[in-house]
PDB file of C-alpha atoms in Angstrom:
ATOM      1  CA  MET A   1     158.886   8.350 177.676  1.00 46.00           C
ATOM      2  CA  GLN A   2     162.096   8.316 175.694  1.00 53.00           C
ATOM      3  CA  ASN A   3     163.709  10.878 177.991  1.00 53.00           C
ATOM      4  CA  THR A   4     162.720   8.816 181.026  1.00 52.00           C
ATOM      5  CA  VAL A   5     164.452   5.741 179.631  1.00 50.00           C
ATOM      6  CA  GLU A   6     167.637   7.710 178.931  1.00 51.00           C
ATOM      7  CA  VAL A   7     167.715   9.106 182.464  1.00 51.00           C
ATOM      8  CA  ARG A   8     167.383   5.615 183.916  1.00 60.00           C
ATOM      9  CA  GLU A   9     170.098   4.163 181.702  1.00 61.00           C
ATOM     10  CA  ALA A  10     172.699   6.861 182.326  1.00 67.00           C
ATOM     11  CA  PRO A  11     173.533   5.843 185.943  1.00 80.00           C
ATOM     12  CA  VAL A  12     173.898   2.204 184.819  1.00 84.00           C
ATOM     13  CA  LEU A  13     176.303   3.107 182.017  1.00 84.00           C
ATOM     14  CA  LEU A  14     178.330   5.352 184.308  1.00 86.00           C
ATOM     15  CA  THR A  15     178.527   2.645 186.978  1.00 89.00           C
ATOM     16  CA  LYS A  16     179.773   0.081 184.465  1.00 90.00           C
ATOM     17  CA  LEU A  17     182.276   2.545 183.022  1.00 91.00           C
ATOM     18  CA  LEU A  18     183.734   3.415 186.425  1.00 91.00           C
ATOM     19  CA  ALA A  19     183.884  -0.278 187.349  1.00 93.00           C
ATOM     20  CA  LEU A  20     185.791  -0.992 184.132  1.00 93.00           C
ATOM     21  CA  VAL A  21     188.228   1.832 184.835  1.00 94.00           C
ATOM     22  CA  ALA A  22     188.656   0.699 188.456  1.00 95.00           C
ATOM     23  CA  ALA A  23     189.729  -2.735 187.239  1.00 95.00           C
ATOM     24  CA  HIS A  24     192.840  -1.055 185.798  1.00 95.00           C
ATOM     25  CA  ARG A  25     193.846   0.605 189.082  1.00 95.00           C
ATOM     26  CA  GLY A  26     196.884  -1.664 189.449  1.00 93.00           C
ATOM     27  CA  ALA A  27     198.538  -0.144 186.394  1.00 92.00           C
ATOM     28  CA  PHE A  28     198.836   3.245 188.128  1.00 91.00           C
ATOM     29  CA  GLY A  29     201.597   3.903 190.590  1.00 86.00           C
ATOM     30  CA  GLN A  30     199.849   6.572 192.683  1.00 89.00           C
ATOM     31  CA  GLU A  31     196.276   7.399 193.578  1.00 93.00           C
ATOM     32  CA  ARG A  32     196.520  10.911 192.135  1.00 92.00           C
ATOM     33  CA  SER A  33     197.793   9.471 188.856  1.00 92.00           C
ATOM     34  CA  TYR A  34     194.832   7.113 188.794  1.00 93.00           C
ATOM     35  CA  ARG A  35     192.410   9.974 189.424  1.00 94.00           C
ATOM     36  CA  ARG A  36     193.917  11.918 186.552  1.00 94.00           C
ATOM     37  CA  GLY A  37     193.474   8.849 184.380  1.00 93.00           C
ATOM     38  CA  VAL A  38     189.794   8.609 185.327  1.00 94.00           C
ATOM     39  CA  ALA A  39     189.313  12.300 184.534  1.00 94.00           C
ATOM     40  CA  LEU A  40     190.879  11.866 181.081  1.00 94.00           C
ATOM     41  CA  VAL A  41     188.603   8.910 180.354  1.00 94.00           C
ATOM     42  CA  LEU A  42     185.587  11.076 181.128  1.00 93.00           C
ATOM     43  CA  GLY A  43     187.087  13.822 179.014  1.00 93.00           C
ATOM     44  CA  GLU A  44     187.307  11.393 176.082  1.00 93.00           C
ATOM     45  CA  ILE A  45     183.556  10.851 176.308  1.00 91.00           C
ATOM     46  CA  PHE A  46     182.593  14.506 176.394  1.00 91.00           C
ATOM     47  CA  ALA A  47     185.176  15.901 173.964  1.00 91.00           C
ATOM     48  CA  PHE A  48     183.638  16.498 170.549  1.00 89.00           C
ATOM     49  CA  GLY A  49     186.741  17.946 168.923  1.00 86.00           C
ATOM     50  CA  ARG A  50     190.246  16.571 168.651  1.00 86.00           C
ATOM     51  CA  HIS A  51     191.051  13.982 171.296  1.00 88.00           C
ATOM     52  CA  THR A  52     194.405  15.390 172.345  1.00 89.00           C
ATOM     53  CA  VAL A  53     195.446  15.792 175.970  1.00 90.00           C
ATOM     54  CA  THR A  54     195.078  19.555 175.624  1.00 91.00           C
ATOM     55  CA  GLN A  55     191.561  19.239 174.201  1.00 93.00           C
ATOM     56  CA  LEU A  56     190.576  16.822 176.977  1.00 94.00           C
ATOM     57  CA  LEU A  57     191.799  19.231 179.638  1.00 93.00           C
ATOM     58  CA  MET A  58     189.806  22.039 178.056  1.00 93.00           C
ATOM     59  CA  THR A  59     186.747  19.789 178.003  1.00 93.00           C
ATOM     60  CA  LEU A  60     187.215  19.153 181.715  1.00 93.00           C
ATOM     61  CA  GLY A  61     187.418  22.883 182.385  1.00 92.00           C
ATOM     62  CA  MET A  62     191.106  22.762 183.306  1.00 89.00           C
ATOM     63  CA  VAL A  63     191.885  26.024 181.537  1.00 86.00           C
ATOM     64  CA  GLU A  64     194.002  27.496 184.316  1.00 86.00           C
ATOM     65  CA  GLY A  65     196.917  26.114 186.230  1.00 83.00           C
ATOM     66  CA  ASP A  66     199.916  23.993 185.340  1.00 88.00           C
ATOM     67  CA  TRP A  67     199.241  21.147 182.880  1.00 89.00           C
ATOM     68  CA  SER A  68     202.669  19.505 183.159  1.00 89.00           C
ATOM     69  CA  ALA A  69     201.501  16.850 185.651  1.00 88.00           C
ATOM     70  CA  TRP A  70     198.814  15.699 183.204  1.00 90.00           C
ATOM     71  CA  TYR A  71     201.352  15.199 180.427  1.00 88.00           C
ATOM     72  CA  ARG A  72     203.754  13.400 182.776  1.00 87.00           C
ATOM     73  CA  LEU A  73     200.942  10.976 183.553  1.00 87.00           C
ATOM     74  CA  PHE A  74     202.033   8.849 180.620  1.00 79.00           C
ATOM     75  CA  SER A  75     205.509   8.347 182.015  1.00 72.00           C
ATOM     76  CA  TYR A  76     206.302   4.683 182.660  1.00 67.00           C
ATOM     77  CA  ARG A  77     206.799   5.474 186.354  1.00 76.00           C
ATOM     78  CA  ARG A  78     203.197   6.596 186.689  1.00 85.00           C
ATOM     79  CA  VAL A  79     201.288   4.377 184.268  1.00 88.00           C
ATOM     80  CA  LYS A  80     202.370   0.926 183.130  1.00 90.00           C
ATOM     81  CA  GLU A  81     201.094   0.629 179.567  1.00 90.00           C
ATOM     82  CA  ALA A  82     201.718  -3.109 179.385  1.00 91.00           C
ATOM     83  CA  ALA A  83     199.698  -3.667 182.569  1.00 93.00           C
ATOM     84  CA  LEU A  84     196.852  -1.530 181.221  1.00 93.00           C
ATOM     85  CA  ALA A  85     196.730  -3.501 177.985  1.00 95.00           C
ATOM     86  CA  ALA A  86     196.910  -6.862 179.751  1.00 96.00           C
ATOM     87  CA  GLN A  87     194.035  -5.963 182.068  1.00 96.00           C
ATOM     88  CA  LEU A  88     191.934  -4.690 179.170  1.00 96.00           C
ATOM     89  CA  LEU A  89     192.448  -7.982 177.349  1.00 97.00           C
ATOM     90  CA  ARG A  90     191.379  -9.898 180.458  1.00 97.00           C
ATOM     91  CA  GLU A  91     188.207  -7.821 180.565  1.00 96.00           C
ATOM     92  CA  THR A  92     187.353  -9.005 177.052  1.00 96.00           C
ATOM     93  CA  LEU A  93     187.501 -12.680 178.010  1.00 97.00           C
ATOM     94  CA  GLN A  94     184.091 -12.543 179.653  1.00 94.00           C
ATOM     95  CA  HIS A  95     182.643 -11.941 176.195  1.00 95.00           C
ATOM     96  CA  VAL A  96     184.413 -14.845 174.458  1.00 96.00           C
ATOM     97  CA  ALA A  97     184.049 -18.452 175.547  1.00 95.00           C
ATOM     98  CA  ALA A  98     187.214 -20.519 175.855  1.00 95.00           C
ATOM     99  CA  ASP A  99     186.108 -22.826 173.029  1.00 94.00           C
ATOM    100  CA  GLU A 100     185.503 -19.929 170.602  1.00 95.00           C
ATOM    101  CA  LEU A 101     187.955 -18.137 168.359  1.00 95.00           C
ATOM    102  CA  TYR A 102     189.551 -15.052 169.855  1.00 97.00           C
ATOM    103  CA  VAL A 103     189.579 -12.692 166.859  1.00 96.00           C
ATOM    104  CA  VAL A 104     192.245  -9.994 166.590  1.00 97.00           C
ATOM    105  CA  GLY A 105     193.533  -7.766 163.815  1.00 96.00           C
ATOM    106  CA  THR A 106     196.284  -5.303 163.001  1.00 96.00           C
ATOM    107  CA  ASP A 107     196.676  -2.354 160.691  1.00 94.00           C
ATOM    108  CA  GLY A 108     199.388   0.230 160.239  1.00 93.00           C
ATOM    109  CA  THR A 109     198.889   3.854 161.176  1.00 93.00           C
ATOM    110  CA  GLN A 110     201.054   6.900 161.709  1.00 93.00           C
ATOM    111  CA  ILE A 111     201.032   9.995 163.883  1.00 92.00           C
ATOM    112  CA  PRO A 112     202.222  13.171 162.142  1.00 92.00           C
ATOM    113  CA  ARG A 113     205.017  15.011 163.952  1.00 93.00           C
ATOM    114  CA  SER A 114     206.713  18.328 163.317  1.00 91.00           C
ATOM    115  CA  SER A 115     210.012  17.517 165.007  1.00 93.00           C
ATOM    116  CA  VAL A 116     212.821  15.897 163.039  1.00 92.00           C
ATOM    117  CA  ARG A 117     214.615  14.869 166.238  1.00 94.00           C
ATOM    118  CA  MET A 118     211.763  13.193 168.117  1.00 94.00           C
ATOM    119  CA  PRO A 119     212.622   9.505 168.750  1.00 94.00           C
ATOM    120  CA  GLY A 120     210.931   7.172 166.274  1.00 95.00           C
ATOM    121  CA  THR A 121     210.115   9.832 163.683  1.00 96.00           C
ATOM    122  CA  SER A 122     211.008   9.402 160.036  1.00 96.00           C
ATOM    123  CA  TRP A 123     209.876  10.552 156.614  1.00 95.00           C
ATOM    124  CA  LEU A 124     206.814   8.537 155.573  1.00 94.00           C
ATOM    125  CA  LYS A 125     204.190   8.715 152.862  1.00 92.00           C
ATOM    126  CA  ALA A 126     201.876  11.588 153.698  1.00 90.00           C
ATOM    127  CA  LEU A 127     198.331  10.725 154.683  1.00 84.00           C
ATOM    128  CA  GLY A 128     195.596  11.933 152.374  1.00 84.00           C
ATOM    129  CA  THR A 129     197.776  12.501 149.335  1.00 87.00           C
ATOM    130  CA  ALA A 130     196.756  11.200 145.931  1.00 89.00           C
ATOM    131  CA  PRO A 131     198.063   7.716 145.034  1.00 83.00           C
ATOM    132  CA  PHE A 132     199.336   9.027 141.687  1.00 89.00           C
ATOM    133  CA  ARG A 133     201.225  11.877 143.374  1.00 90.00           C
ATOM    134  CA  PRO A 134     202.127  10.890 146.947  1.00 88.00           C
ATOM    135  CA  GLY A 135     203.800  13.320 149.302  1.00 93.00           C
ATOM    136  CA  ILE A 136     205.915  12.822 152.407  1.00 93.00           C
ATOM    137  CA  GLN A 137     205.520  13.865 156.019  1.00 94.00           C
ATOM    138  CA  ARG A 138     207.386  13.513 159.277  1.00 96.00           C
ATOM    139  CA  ALA A 139     205.613  10.953 161.454  1.00 96.00           C
ATOM    140  CA  GLN A 140     205.872   8.004 163.843  1.00 96.00           C
ATOM    141  CA  ARG A 141     204.620   4.671 162.542  1.00 96.00           C
ATOM    142  CA  PHE A 142     202.629   2.281 164.716  1.00 96.00           C
ATOM    143  CA  VAL A 143     200.654  -0.909 164.312  1.00 96.00           C
ATOM    144  CA  HIS A 144     197.175  -0.757 165.828  1.00 95.00           C
ATOM    145  CA  GLY A 145     196.330  -4.091 167.447  1.00 96.00           C
ATOM    146  CA  CYS A 146     192.654  -4.667 168.195  1.00 97.00           C
ATOM    147  CA  TRP A 147     190.173  -7.286 169.384  1.00 97.00           C
ATOM    148  CA  PHE A 148     186.993  -7.870 167.397  1.00 97.00           C
ATOM    149  CA  THR A 149     183.834  -8.262 169.432  1.00 96.00           C
ATOM    150  CA  PRO A 150     181.606 -11.284 168.687  1.00 94.00           C
ATOM    151  CA  LEU A 151     179.115 -10.741 165.885  1.00 91.00           C
ATOM    152  CA  VAL A 152     175.735  -9.351 166.937  1.00 91.00           C
ATOM    153  CA  ASN A 153     173.163  -9.009 164.153  1.00 91.00           C
ATOM    154  CA  GLY A 154     176.011  -9.305 161.679  1.00 89.00           C
ATOM    155  CA  PHE A 155     178.058  -6.457 163.175  1.00 93.00           C
ATOM    156  CA  SER A 156     181.304  -6.348 165.140  1.00 94.00           C
ATOM    157  CA  ARG A 157     183.483  -3.605 166.600  1.00 95.00           C
ATOM    158  CA  ALA A 158     187.257  -3.308 166.788  1.00 95.00           C
ATOM    159  CA  ILE A 159     188.376  -2.570 170.356  1.00 95.00           C
ATOM    160  CA  PRO A 160     191.946  -1.166 170.487  1.00 95.00           C
ATOM    161  CA  LEU A 161     194.222  -3.134 172.802  1.00 96.00           C
ATOM    162  CA  ARG A 162     197.733  -1.950 171.946  1.00 95.00           C
ATOM    163  CA  PHE A 163     199.711   0.487 169.820  1.00 93.00           C
ATOM    164  CA  VAL A 164     202.904  -1.325 168.816  1.00 95.00           C
ATOM    165  CA  PRO A 165     205.781   0.873 167.585  1.00 96.00           C
ATOM    166  CA  ALA A 166     206.904   0.024 164.052  1.00 96.00           C
ATOM    167  CA  TYR A 167     209.654   2.563 163.501  1.00 97.00           C
ATOM    168  CA  PRO A 168     211.574   2.146 160.227  1.00 96.00           C
ATOM    169  CA  ALA A 169     215.309   1.477 160.275  1.00 95.00           C
ATOM    170  CA  LYS A 170     216.015   5.083 159.222  1.00 94.00           C
ATOM    171  CA  ALA A 171     213.894   6.583 162.010  1.00 96.00           C
ATOM    172  CA  GLN A 172     215.414   8.611 164.804  1.00 96.00           C
ATOM    173  CA  PRO A 173     216.823   6.267 167.496  1.00 95.00           C
ATOM    174  CA  ALA A 174     214.254   5.353 170.152  1.00 94.00           C
ATOM    175  CA  GLU A 175     213.934   3.080 173.179  1.00 91.00           C
ATOM    176  CA  VAL A 176     212.472   0.336 170.984  1.00 92.00           C
ATOM    177  CA  ALA A 177     214.303  -1.312 168.119  1.00 94.00           C
ATOM    178  CA  PRO A 178     213.188  -0.495 164.562  1.00 95.00           C
ATOM    179  CA  CYS A 179     211.042  -3.085 162.793  1.00 95.00           C
ATOM    180  CA  LYS A 180     208.859  -3.618 159.756  1.00 95.00           C
ATOM    181  CA  GLU A 181     205.092  -3.257 159.977  1.00 95.00           C
ATOM    182  CA  TRP A 182     204.423  -6.980 159.635  1.00 95.00           C
ATOM    183  CA  GLU A 183     206.993  -7.716 162.363  1.00 96.00           C
ATOM    184  CA  ALA A 184     205.104  -5.438 164.749  1.00 96.00           C
ATOM    185  CA  GLY A 185     201.921  -7.302 163.792  1.00 96.00           C
ATOM    186  CA  VAL A 186     203.522 -10.632 164.666  1.00 96.00           C
ATOM    187  CA  ALA A 187     204.746  -9.168 167.963  1.00 97.00           C
ATOM    188  CA  TYR A 188     201.176  -8.168 168.791  1.00 97.00           C
ATOM    189  CA  VAL A 189     199.817 -11.647 168.017  1.00 97.00           C
ATOM    190  CA  ARG A 190     202.535 -13.219 170.156  1.00 97.00           C
ATOM    191  CA  TRP A 191     201.592 -10.908 173.003  1.00 97.00           C
ATOM    192  CA  VAL A 192     197.922 -11.909 172.699  1.00 98.00           C
ATOM    193  CA  ARG A 193     198.963 -15.566 172.718  1.00 97.00           C
ATOM    194  CA  ARG A 194     200.951 -15.068 175.939  1.00 97.00           C
ATOM    195  CA  GLN A 195     198.052 -13.255 177.608  1.00 97.00           C
ATOM    196  CA  LEU A 196     195.588 -16.026 176.752  1.00 97.00           C
ATOM    197  CA  ASP A 197     198.002 -18.672 178.011  1.00 97.00           C
ATOM    198  CA  ALA A 198     198.476 -16.747 181.266  1.00 96.00           C
ATOM    199  CA  ALA A 199     194.689 -16.585 181.667  1.00 96.00           C
ATOM    200  CA  GLY A 200     194.430 -20.376 181.475  1.00 95.00           C
ATOM    201  CA  ARG A 201     193.253 -20.473 177.872  1.00 96.00           C
ATOM    202  CA  GLU A 202     196.160 -22.376 176.368  1.00 95.00           C
ATOM    203  CA  GLN A 203     193.892 -24.283 173.980  1.00 95.00           C
ATOM    204  CA  GLN A 204     191.923 -21.299 172.731  1.00 96.00           C
ATOM    205  CA  ARG A 205     192.753 -20.506 169.124  1.00 95.00           C
ATOM    206  CA  ILE A 206     193.356 -17.018 167.782  1.00 96.00           C
ATOM    207  CA  LEU A 207     192.025 -15.800 164.450  1.00 94.00           C
ATOM    208  CA  TYR A 208     194.392 -13.127 163.142  1.00 95.00           C
ATOM    209  CA  LEU A 209     193.112 -10.774 160.418  1.00 93.00           C
ATOM    210  CA  ALA A 210     195.246  -8.371 158.403  1.00 92.00           C
ATOM    211  CA  ASP A 211     195.457  -6.908 154.918  1.00 88.00           C
ATOM    212  CA  GLY A 212     197.709  -7.941 152.073  1.00 84.00           C
ATOM    213  CA  SER A 213     200.608  -5.699 153.140  1.00 87.00           C
ATOM    214  CA  TYR A 214     201.352  -8.256 155.868  1.00 88.00           C
ATOM    215  CA  GLU A 215     201.673 -11.072 153.360  1.00 83.00           C
ATOM    216  CA  LYS A 216     205.355 -11.807 153.894  1.00 86.00           C
ATOM    217  CA  ALA A 217     206.969 -15.225 153.802  1.00 84.00           C
ATOM    218  CA  ASP A 218     208.545 -14.832 157.241  1.00 90.00           C
ATOM    219  CA  LEU A 219     205.223 -13.891 158.831  1.00 90.00           C
ATOM    220  CA  TRP A 220     203.870 -17.417 158.388  1.00 88.00           C
ATOM    221  CA  VAL A 221     207.011 -18.884 159.902  1.00 89.00           C
ATOM    222  CA  LYS A 222     207.061 -16.596 162.946  1.00 92.00           C
ATOM    223  CA  LEU A 223     203.404 -16.825 163.946  1.00 92.00           C
ATOM    224  CA  PRO A 224     202.940 -18.754 167.215  1.00 92.00           C
ATOM    225  CA  ASP A 225     201.054 -22.034 167.477  1.00 92.00           C
ATOM    226  CA  ARG A 226     197.268 -22.142 167.858  1.00 93.00           C
ATOM    227  CA  VAL A 227     196.859 -19.172 165.531  1.00 94.00           C
ATOM    228  CA  ILE A 228     194.793 -19.039 162.343  1.00 91.00           C
ATOM    229  CA  ALA A 229     195.977 -16.218 160.092  1.00 91.00           C
ATOM    230  CA  ALA A 230     193.806 -14.829 157.299  1.00 88.00           C
ATOM    231  CA  LEU A 231     195.321 -12.161 155.062  1.00 85.00           C
ATOM    232  CA  HIS A 232     193.207 -10.290 152.544  1.00 76.00           C
ATOM    233  CA  ARG A 233     194.797  -9.264 149.269  1.00 69.00           C
ATOM    234  CA  GLN A 234     193.130  -7.574 146.340  1.00 64.00           C
ATOM    235  CA  GLU A 235     194.615  -7.827 142.875  1.00 62.00           C
ATOM    236  CA  PRO A 236     193.306  -6.681 139.480  1.00 53.00           C
ATOM    237  CA  GLY A 237     190.429  -9.024 138.688  1.00 44.00           C
ATOM    238  CA  ALA A 238     190.991 -11.285 141.688  1.00 47.00           C
ATOM    239  CA  LEU A 239     190.349 -11.365 145.416  1.00 46.00           C
ATOM    240  CA  TRP A 240     192.545 -13.735 147.409  1.00 49.00           C
ATOM    241  CA  LEU A 241     192.204 -14.995 150.945  1.00 51.00           C
ATOM    242  CA  LEU A 242     195.230 -16.802 152.336  1.00 52.00           C
ATOM    243  CA  ALA A 243     194.959 -18.731 155.592  1.00 52.00           C
ATOM    244  CA  ALA A 244     197.103 -21.052 157.669  1.00 49.00           C
ATOM    245  CA  GLU A 245     196.085 -23.068 160.735  1.00 50.00           C
ATOM    246  CA  ARG A 246     199.509 -22.443 162.218  1.00 47.00           C
ATOM    247  CA  ALA A 247     202.866 -21.039 161.178  1.00 44.00           C
ATOM    248  CA  PRO A 248     204.070 -23.443 158.490  1.00 45.00           C
ATOM    249  CA  ARG A 249     207.610 -24.750 158.639  1.00 42.00           C
ATOM    250  CA  SER A 250     208.147 -23.624 155.081  1.00 41.00           C
ATOM    251  CA  ALA A 251     207.018 -20.220 153.913  1.00 41.00           C
ATOM    252  CA  SER A 252     205.883 -21.758 150.625  1.00 41.00           C
ATOM    253  CA  VAL A 253     203.248 -23.910 152.375  1.00 42.00           C
ATOM    254  CA  TRP A 254     200.297 -21.563 151.835  1.00 41.00           C
ATOM    255  CA  ARG A 255     196.741 -22.735 151.400  1.00 41.00           C
ATOM    256  CA  LYS A 256     194.555 -20.768 149.001  1.00 43.00           C
ATOM    257  CA  ALA A 257     191.190 -20.749 150.735  1.00 39.00           C
ATOM    258  CA  ALA A 258     189.151 -18.755 148.236  1.00 37.00           C
ATOM    259  CA  ARG A 259     189.364 -16.840 144.994  1.00 41.00           C
ATOM    260  CA  THR A 260     186.738 -14.780 143.222  1.00 40.00           C
ATOM    261  CA  GLY A 261     186.849 -12.612 140.161  1.00 38.00           C
TER     262      GLY A 261
END
């Protein structure tokens, strides 16, 4: 009986997946680019190893032939990343009513690189090294901006919407200007605010969640209106939660919402 249920559900899941992908067709310049994008999405589902482009192509059975067209797919002339992200955000609106909080979050991450000349790369703290003896590695720094699904049975998932570059000032020159991690977080929140306004949800408030590394005075000043920011900071013997209904005019106007410990 269990196998029968799974067989019946598979076509429904595939239909919904393909419909979701088709909604992003406008972000692709050519039909063949779009078809490659669909193939890579399917490869993401069936790849059980590393989710690199090479691994996805191997999962799809593309072990012969020229792979260069697949890597060029991510050129701005073929795929418009901003259009993809904007459409994905619009798809989430059907799950959040206009009078509810639209919950987003950011966190810093980095992608290890071997090249010292690749744009945006710099020497950063190595991932996985001991706090008492940190190492360094060559990497690109990004801020992962996500949307949190509404709670169901007490659980929520973080759906990635954008990867915002946060290259340090000493990084190799790139097309985007260098910025601090918290500045990239603010840029992401501003982008979400613009997308909601464009969708006719000017009055919908955003709940922005981040950790204590984003707790900078200028962050509170630069946040857009109709945003509630909650930053989590852990100190020895104390757990602080700082929140602001909007960006205060003075960085010192912080409201301590809770303290335990």
